[in-house]
Coordinates of C-alpha atoms and ligand atoms in Angstrom, one line a residue:
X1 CA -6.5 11.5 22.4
X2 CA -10.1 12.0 23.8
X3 CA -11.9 9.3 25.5
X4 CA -14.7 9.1 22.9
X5 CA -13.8 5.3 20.9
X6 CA -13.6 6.2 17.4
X7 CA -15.2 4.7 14.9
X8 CA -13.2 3.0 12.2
X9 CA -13.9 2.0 8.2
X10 CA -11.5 -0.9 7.7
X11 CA -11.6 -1.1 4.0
X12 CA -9.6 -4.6 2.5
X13 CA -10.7 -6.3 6.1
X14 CA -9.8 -9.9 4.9
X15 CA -6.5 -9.3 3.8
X16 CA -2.7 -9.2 5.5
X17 CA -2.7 -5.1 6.5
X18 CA -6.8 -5.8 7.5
X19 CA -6.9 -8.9 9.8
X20 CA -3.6 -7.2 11.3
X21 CA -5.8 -3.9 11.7
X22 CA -8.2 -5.8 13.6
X23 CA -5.5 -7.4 15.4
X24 CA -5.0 -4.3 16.8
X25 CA -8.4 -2.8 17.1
X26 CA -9.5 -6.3 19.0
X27 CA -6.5 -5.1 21.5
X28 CA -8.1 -1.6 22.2
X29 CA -11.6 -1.9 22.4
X30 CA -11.9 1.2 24.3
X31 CA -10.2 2.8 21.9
X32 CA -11.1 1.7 18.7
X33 CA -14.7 0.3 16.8
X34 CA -15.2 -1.3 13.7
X35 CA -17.8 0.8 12.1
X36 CA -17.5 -0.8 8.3
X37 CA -15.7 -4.2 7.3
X38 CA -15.2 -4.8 3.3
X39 CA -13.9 -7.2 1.3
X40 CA -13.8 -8.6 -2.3
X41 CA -14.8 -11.6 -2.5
X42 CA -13.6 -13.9 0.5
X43 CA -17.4 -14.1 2.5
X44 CA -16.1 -16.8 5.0
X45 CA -13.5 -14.8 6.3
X46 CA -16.2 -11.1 6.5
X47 CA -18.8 -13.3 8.1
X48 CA -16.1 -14.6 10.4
X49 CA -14.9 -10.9 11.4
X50 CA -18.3 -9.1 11.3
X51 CA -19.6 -11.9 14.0
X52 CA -16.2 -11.1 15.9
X53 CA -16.5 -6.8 15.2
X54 CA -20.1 -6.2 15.1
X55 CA -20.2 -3.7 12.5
X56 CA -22.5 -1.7 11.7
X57 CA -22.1 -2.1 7.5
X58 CA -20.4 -5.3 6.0
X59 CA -19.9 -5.2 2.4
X60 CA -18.8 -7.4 -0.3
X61 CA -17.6 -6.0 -3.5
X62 CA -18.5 -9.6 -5.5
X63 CA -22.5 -9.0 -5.8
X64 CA -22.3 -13.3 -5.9
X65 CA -21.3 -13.5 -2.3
X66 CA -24.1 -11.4 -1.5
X67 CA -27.0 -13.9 -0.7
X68 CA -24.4 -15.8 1.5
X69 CA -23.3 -12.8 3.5
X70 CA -26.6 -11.6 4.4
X71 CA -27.8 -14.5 5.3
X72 CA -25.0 -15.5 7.5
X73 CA -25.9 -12.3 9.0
X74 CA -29.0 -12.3 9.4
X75 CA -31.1 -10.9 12.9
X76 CA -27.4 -9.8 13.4
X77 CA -28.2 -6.2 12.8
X78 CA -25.1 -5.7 10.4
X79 CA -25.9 -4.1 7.4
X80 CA -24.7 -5.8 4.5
X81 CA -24.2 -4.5 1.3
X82 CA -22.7 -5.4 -1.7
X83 CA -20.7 -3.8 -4.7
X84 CA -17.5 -1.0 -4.9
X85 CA -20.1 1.7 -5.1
X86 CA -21.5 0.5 -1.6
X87 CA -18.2 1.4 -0.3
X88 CA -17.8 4.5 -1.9
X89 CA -21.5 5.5 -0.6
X90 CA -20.7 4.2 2.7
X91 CA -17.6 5.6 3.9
X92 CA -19.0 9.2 4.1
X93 CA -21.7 8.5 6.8
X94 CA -21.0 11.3 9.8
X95 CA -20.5 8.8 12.7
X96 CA -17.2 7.5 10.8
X97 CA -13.7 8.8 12.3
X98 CA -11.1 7.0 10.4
X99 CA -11.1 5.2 7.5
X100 CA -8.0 2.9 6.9
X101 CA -7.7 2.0 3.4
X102 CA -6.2 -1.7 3.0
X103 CA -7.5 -2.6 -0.3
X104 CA -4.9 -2.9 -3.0
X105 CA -5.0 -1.2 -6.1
X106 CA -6.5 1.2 -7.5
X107 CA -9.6 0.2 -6.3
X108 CA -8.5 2.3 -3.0
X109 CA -8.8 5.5 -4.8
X110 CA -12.7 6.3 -5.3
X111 CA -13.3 5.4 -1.9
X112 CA -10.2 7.2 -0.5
X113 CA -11.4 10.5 -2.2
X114 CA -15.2 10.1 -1.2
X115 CA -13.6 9.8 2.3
X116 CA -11.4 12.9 2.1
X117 CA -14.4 14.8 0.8
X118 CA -16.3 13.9 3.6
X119 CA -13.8 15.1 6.1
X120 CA -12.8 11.3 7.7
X121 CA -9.0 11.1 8.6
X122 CA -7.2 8.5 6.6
X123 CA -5.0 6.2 7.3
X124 CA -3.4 5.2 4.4
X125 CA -2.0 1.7 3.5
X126 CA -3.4 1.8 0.1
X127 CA -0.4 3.5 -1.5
X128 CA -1.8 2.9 -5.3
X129 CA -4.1 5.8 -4.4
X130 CA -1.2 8.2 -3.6
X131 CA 0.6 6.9 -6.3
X132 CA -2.1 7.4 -9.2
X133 CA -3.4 10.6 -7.8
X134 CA -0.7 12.4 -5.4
X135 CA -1.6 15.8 -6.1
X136 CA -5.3 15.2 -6.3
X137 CA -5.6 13.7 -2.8
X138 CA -3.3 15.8 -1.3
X139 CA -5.1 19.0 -2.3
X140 CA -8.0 17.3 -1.1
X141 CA -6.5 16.1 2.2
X142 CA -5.8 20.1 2.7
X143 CA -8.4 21.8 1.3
X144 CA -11.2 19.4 3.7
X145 CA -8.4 19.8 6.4
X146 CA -8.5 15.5 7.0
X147 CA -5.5 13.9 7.9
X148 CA -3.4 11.3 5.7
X149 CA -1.6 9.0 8.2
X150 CA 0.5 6.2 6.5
X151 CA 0.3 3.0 7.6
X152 CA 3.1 1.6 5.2
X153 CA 6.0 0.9 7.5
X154 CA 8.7 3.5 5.9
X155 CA 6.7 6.4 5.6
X156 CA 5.2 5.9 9.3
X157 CA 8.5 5.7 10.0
X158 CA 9.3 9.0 8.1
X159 CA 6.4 10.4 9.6
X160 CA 7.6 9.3 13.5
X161 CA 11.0 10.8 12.6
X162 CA 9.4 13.9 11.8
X163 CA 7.3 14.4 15.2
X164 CA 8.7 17.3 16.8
X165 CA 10.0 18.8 13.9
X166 CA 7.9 21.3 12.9
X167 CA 8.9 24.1 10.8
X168 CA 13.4 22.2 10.1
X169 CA 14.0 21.8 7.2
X170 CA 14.0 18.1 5.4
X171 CA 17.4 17.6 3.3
X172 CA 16.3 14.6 2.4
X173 CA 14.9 11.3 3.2
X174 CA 16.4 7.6 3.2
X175 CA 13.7 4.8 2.1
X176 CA 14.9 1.1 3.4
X177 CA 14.5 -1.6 0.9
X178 CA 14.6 -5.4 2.3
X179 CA 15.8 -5.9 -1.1
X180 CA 13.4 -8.1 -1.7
X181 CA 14.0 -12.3 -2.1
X182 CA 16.2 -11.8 -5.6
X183 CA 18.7 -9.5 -3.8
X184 CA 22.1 -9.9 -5.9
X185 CA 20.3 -12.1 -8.1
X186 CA 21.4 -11.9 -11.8
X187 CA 19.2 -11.1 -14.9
X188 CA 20.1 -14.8 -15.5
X189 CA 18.4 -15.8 -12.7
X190 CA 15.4 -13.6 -12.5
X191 CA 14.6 -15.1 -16.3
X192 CA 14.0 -18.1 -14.9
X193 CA 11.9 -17.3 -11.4
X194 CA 8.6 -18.7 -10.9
X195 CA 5.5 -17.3 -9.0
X196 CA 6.0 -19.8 -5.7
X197 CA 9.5 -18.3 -5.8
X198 CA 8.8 -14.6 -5.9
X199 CA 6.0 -15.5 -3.6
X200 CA 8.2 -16.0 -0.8
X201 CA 9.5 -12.8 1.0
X202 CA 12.6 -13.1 3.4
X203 CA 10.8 -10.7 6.2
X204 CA 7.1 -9.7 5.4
X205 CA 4.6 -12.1 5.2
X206 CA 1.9 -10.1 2.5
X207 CA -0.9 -10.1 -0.1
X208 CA 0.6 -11.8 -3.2
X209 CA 0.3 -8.3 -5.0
X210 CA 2.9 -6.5 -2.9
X211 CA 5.1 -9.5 -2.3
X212 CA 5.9 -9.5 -6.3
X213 CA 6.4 -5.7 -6.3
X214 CA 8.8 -6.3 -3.2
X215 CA 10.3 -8.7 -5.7
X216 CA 10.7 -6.5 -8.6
X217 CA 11.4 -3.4 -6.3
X218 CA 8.5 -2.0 -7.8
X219 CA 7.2 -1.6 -4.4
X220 CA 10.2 0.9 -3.3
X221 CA 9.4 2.5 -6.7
X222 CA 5.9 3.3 -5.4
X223 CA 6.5 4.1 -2.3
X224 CA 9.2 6.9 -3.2
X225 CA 6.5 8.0 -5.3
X226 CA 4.1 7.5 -2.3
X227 CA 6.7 9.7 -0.1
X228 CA 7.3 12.5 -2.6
X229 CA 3.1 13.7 -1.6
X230 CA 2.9 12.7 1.8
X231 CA 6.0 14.8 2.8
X232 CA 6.1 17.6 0.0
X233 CA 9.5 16.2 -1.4
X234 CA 11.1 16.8 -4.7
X235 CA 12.6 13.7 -6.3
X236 CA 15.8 14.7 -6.0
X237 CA 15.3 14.4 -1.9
X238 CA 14.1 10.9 -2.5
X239 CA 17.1 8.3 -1.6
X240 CA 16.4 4.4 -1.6
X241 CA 19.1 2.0 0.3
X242 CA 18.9 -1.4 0.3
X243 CA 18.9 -2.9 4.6
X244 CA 17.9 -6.9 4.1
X245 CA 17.8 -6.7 8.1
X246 CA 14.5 -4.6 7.8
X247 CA 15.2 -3.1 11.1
X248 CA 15.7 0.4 10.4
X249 CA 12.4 1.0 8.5
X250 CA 13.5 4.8 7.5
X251 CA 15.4 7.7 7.9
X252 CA 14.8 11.5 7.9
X253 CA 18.2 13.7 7.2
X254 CA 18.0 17.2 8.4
X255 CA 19.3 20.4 6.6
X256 CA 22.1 20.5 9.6
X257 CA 22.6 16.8 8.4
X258 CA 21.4 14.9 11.7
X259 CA 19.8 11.6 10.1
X260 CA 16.6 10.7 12.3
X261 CA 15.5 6.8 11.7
X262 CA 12.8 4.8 13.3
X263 CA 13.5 1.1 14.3
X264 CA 12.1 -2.2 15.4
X265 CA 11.3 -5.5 14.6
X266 CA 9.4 -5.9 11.1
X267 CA 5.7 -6.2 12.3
X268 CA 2.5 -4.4 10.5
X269 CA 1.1 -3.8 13.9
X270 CA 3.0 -0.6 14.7
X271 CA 2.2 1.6 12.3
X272 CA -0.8 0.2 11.8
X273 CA -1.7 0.8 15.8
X274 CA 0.4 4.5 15.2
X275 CA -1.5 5.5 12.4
X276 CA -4.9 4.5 14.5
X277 CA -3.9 6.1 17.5
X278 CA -1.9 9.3 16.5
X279 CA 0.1 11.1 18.1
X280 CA -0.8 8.5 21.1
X281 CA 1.6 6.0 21.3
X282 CA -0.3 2.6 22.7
X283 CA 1.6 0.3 25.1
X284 CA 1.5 -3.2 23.6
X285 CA 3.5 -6.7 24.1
X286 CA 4.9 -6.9 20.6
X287 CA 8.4 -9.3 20.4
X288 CA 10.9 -5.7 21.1
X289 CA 13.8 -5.8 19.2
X290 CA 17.4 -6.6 20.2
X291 CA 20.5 -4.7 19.2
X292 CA 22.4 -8.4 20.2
X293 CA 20.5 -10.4 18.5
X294 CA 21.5 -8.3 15.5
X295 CA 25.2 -7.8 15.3
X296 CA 25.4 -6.4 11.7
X297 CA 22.7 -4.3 10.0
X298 CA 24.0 -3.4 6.5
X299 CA 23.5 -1.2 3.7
X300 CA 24.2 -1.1 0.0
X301 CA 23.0 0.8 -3.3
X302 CA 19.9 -1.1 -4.9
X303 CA 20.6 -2.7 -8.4
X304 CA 18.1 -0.3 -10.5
X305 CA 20.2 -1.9 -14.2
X306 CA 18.7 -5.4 -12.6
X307 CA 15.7 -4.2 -11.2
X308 CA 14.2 -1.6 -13.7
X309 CA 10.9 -1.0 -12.4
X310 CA 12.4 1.2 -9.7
X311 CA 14.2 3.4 -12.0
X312 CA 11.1 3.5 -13.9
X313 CA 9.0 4.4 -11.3
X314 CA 12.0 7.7 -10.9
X315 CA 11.1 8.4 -14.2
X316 CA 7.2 8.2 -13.8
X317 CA 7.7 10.3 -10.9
X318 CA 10.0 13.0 -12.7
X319 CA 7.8 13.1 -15.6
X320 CA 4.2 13.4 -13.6
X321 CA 0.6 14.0 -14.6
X322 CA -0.5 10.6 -15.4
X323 CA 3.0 8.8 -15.6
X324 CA 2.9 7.5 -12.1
X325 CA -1.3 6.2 -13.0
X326 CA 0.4 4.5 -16.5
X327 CA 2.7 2.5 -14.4
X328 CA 0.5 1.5 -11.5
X329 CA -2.4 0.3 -13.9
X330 CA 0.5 -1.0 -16.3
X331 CA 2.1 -3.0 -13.1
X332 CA -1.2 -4.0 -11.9
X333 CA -2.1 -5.9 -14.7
X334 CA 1.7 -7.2 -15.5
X335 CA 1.5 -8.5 -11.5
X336 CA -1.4 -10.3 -12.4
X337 CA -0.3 -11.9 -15.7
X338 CA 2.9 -13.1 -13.9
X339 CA 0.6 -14.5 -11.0
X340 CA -1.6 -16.3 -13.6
X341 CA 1.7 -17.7 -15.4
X342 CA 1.2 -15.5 -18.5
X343 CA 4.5 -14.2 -18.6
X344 CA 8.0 -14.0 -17.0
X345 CA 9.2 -12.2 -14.1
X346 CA 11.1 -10.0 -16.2
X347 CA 8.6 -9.5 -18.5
X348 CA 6.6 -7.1 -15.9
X349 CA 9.1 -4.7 -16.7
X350 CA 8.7 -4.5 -20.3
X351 CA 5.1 -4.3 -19.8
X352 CA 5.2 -1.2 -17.4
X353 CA 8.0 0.3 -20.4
X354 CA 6.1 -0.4 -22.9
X355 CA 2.7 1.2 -21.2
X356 CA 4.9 4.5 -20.3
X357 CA 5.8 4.5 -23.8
X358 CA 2.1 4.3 -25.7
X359 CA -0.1 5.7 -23.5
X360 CA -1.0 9.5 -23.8
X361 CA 0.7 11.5 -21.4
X362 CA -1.2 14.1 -19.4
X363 CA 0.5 16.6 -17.6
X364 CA -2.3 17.8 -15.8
X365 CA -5.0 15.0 -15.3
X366 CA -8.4 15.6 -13.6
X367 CA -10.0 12.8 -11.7
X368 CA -12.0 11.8 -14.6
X369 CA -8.6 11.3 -16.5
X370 CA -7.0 9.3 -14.2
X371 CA -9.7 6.9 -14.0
X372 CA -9.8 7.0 -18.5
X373 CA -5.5 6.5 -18.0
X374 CA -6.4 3.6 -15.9
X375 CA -8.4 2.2 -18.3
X376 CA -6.5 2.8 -21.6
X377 CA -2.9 1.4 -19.6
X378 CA -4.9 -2.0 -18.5
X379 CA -6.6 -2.4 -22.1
X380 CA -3.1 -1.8 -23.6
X381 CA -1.1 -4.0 -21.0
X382 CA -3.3 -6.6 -21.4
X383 CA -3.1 -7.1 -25.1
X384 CA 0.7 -6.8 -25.0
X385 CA 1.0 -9.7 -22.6
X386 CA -1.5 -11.8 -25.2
X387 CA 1.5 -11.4 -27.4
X388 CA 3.6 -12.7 -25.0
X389 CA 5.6 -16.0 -25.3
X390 CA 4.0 -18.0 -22.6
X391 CA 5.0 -19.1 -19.0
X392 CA 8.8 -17.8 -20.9
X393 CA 10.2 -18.8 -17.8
X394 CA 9.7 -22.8 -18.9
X395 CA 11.4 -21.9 -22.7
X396 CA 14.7 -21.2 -20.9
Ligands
LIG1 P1 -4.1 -8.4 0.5 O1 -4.1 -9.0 -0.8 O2 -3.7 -9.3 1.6 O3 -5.6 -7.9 0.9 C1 -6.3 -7.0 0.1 C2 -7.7 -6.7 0.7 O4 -8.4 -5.9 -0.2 C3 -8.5 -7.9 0.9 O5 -9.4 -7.6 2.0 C4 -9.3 -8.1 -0.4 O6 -10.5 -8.8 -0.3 C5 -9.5 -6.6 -0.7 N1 -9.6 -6.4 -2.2 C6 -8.8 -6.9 -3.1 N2 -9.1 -6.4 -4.3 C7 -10.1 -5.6 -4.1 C8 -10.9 -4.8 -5.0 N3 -10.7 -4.8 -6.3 N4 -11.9 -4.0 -4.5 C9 -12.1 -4.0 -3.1 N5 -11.4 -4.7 -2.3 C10 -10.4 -5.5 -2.8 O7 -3.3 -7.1 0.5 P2 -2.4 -6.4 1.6 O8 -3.1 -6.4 2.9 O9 -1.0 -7.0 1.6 O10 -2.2 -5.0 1.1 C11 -3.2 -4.0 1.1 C12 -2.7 -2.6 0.7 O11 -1.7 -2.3 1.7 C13 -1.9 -2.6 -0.6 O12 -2.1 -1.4 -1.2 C14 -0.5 -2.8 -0.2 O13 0.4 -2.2 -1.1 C15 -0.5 -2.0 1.2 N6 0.6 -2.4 2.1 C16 0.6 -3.7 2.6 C17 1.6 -4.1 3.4 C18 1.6 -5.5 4.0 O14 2.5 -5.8 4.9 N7 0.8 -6.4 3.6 C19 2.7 -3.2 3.9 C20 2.5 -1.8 3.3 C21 1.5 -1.5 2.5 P3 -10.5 -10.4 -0.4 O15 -9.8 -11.0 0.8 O16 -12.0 -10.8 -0.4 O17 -9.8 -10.7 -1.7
LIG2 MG1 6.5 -0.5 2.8

């Protein structure tokens, strides 16, 4: 790495991948600056970091919170701004180096693209983006010759296995799954799970959006996606196992069949610090991991008849163009309905079915399309859960 500190866009700031980034960043300050903070609505905790950082740009998406930041800023010399378009805008200025995407949703992917387009590395923890929009951002990530570093912990780990290897052949590649809190559970039970339930993962402490898709395994779903356009991979080399440990975080198997995996104790940190820092790899005091301590690691097949959204997610991915954008937008919105108490656990799943079912397919979507799919799933979802029994979860 050269000596010059580089700049860094933390995009999603406030939340569990963006105080963890800072984490980091706070540890390297020769290293690393924070050039833009963002967040959606939680002023406190921006004001609270941007004193910390120092930014140069602070921006809330909720135009309400605007007043407060900047006046809790004031004679600070932050910028602040407010709005998703601010973001957007903002993320191209030249004296940016990296821009880590931590917001969730698809609200990662207008920023991600202006971004690519104006030649910043990424590194990725957003996976919605890749997962609406693989091929569009990859081309991109190409054709502006920017590098897409992921931050999610299997596909850094991928992505360490695959140092050195240059030019071998991938067979395939083995995604870990914690299996999430329900692991083994029956339908019987999953009918009847509530939010504070599903709300409590056995070995990652998240946002609420991706501890429910851990839950339903629709977060292995989009991260296989998520995988299949960060390492060129056709479905078919796309394996999930299920490892509660979470200690093996995943594994590259070589056309000679060597299996390569990448392990350590479940912390955010590392690939966070790996993707900031590539190829460098930073000394830190993180807990290290003990083989001792962990007598058995074991592996078995996930339960996709249980846990649909993950074969539905194989499906999205097999069938392309907008698929993969019908489910995320059709997820997003069944994620939040299940959060408000609108529906049932299971009832995600039928929403996401349902959306890949009624939505017009496009095999070969432009940008504008994507963002019209978007639109048309959450419009749709939304007036399916409306039909929904309520809070089904409390009939049973
Ligand atoms: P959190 O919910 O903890 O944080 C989300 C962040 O994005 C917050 O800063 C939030 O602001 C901001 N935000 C939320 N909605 C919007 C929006 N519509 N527009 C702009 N900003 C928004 O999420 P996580 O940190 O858990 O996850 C972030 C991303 O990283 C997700 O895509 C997730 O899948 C991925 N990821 C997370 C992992 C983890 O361990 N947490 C692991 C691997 C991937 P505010 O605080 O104001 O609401
Ligand atoms: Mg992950």
């Amino acid at each position: 790495m050269s000596n010059q500190v580089k700049n860094i866009a933390v995009l999603g700031s406030t939340g569990s991948i963006g105080t963890q980034t800072l984490e980091v960043i706070g540890e390297n300050p020769s290293l690393f600056r924070v050039y833009i903070l963002t967040a959606h609505s939680n002023a406190d905790l921006l004001i609270e970091q941007a004193l910390k950082f120092n930014p140069e740009y602070a921006i809330i998406c909720d135009e309400r919170k605007y007043q407060e930041v900047k006046q809790a800023l004031f004679n600070t010399g932050i910028k602040v701004l407010a709005g998703h378009t601010a973001i957007v805008e903002t993320v191209t200025h030249p004296d940016i180096d990296m821009v880590l995407t931590a917001m969730v949703g698809f609200a990662g992917l207008e920023p991600t693209i202006a971004a690519i387009k104006a030649g910043k590395d990424i590194a990725l923890a957003n996976k919605e983006t890749l997962v609406v929009a693989g091929e569009l951002i990859t081309d991109l990530a190409k054709q502006h010759g920017v590098k897409i570093l992921p931050v999610d912990s299997e596909h850094s780990a991928i992505f360490q296995c695959l140092a050195g290897e240059e030019g071998n052949t991938i067979e395939k590649i083995i995604l870990t799954a914690s299996g999430g809190p329900f692991r083994g559970k029956t339908l019987e039970f999953l009918a009847g799970v509530t939010r504070e339930l599903a709300l409590k993962h056995p070995n990652w402490v998240m946002g609420a959006k991706i501890t429910i898709d851990s839950a339903t395994l629709m977060n292995k779903g989009l991260e296989v996606i998520e995988a299949k356009w960060l390492f060129d991979l056709q479905t078919s080399q796309i394996d999930v196992v299920v490892h509660p440990q979470s200690i093996i975080h995943s594994m590259v198997q070589f056309e000679d069949g060597s299996i390569k995996g990448q392990m350590g104790l479940p912390d955010m940190k590392l690939p966070i610090q790996y993707a900031l820092a590539y190829p460098t790899r930073l000394k830190n005091n993180f807990k290290r991991f003990d083989f001792t301590a962990y007598p058995n690691l074991t592996f078995e097949k996930p339960d996709i008849d249980t846990f649909r959204n993950l074969g539905l997610a194989f499906e999205a991915l097999k069938r392309g163009g907008n698929m993969p954008c019908i489910i995320n937008a059709a997820n997003e919105i069944a994620v939040a309905g299940f959060l408000a108490d609108d529906i049932s656990f299971l009832a995600m799943s039928d929403v996401v079915e349902s959306c890949m079912q009624k939505i017009t397919y496009q095999a070969q979507p432009s940008q504008a399309d994507y963002l019209n799919t978007d639109k048309e799933t959450r419009i749709f979802a939304q007036n399916l859960i409306k039909q929904m029994p309520l809070k089904a979860y409390n009939l049973i």
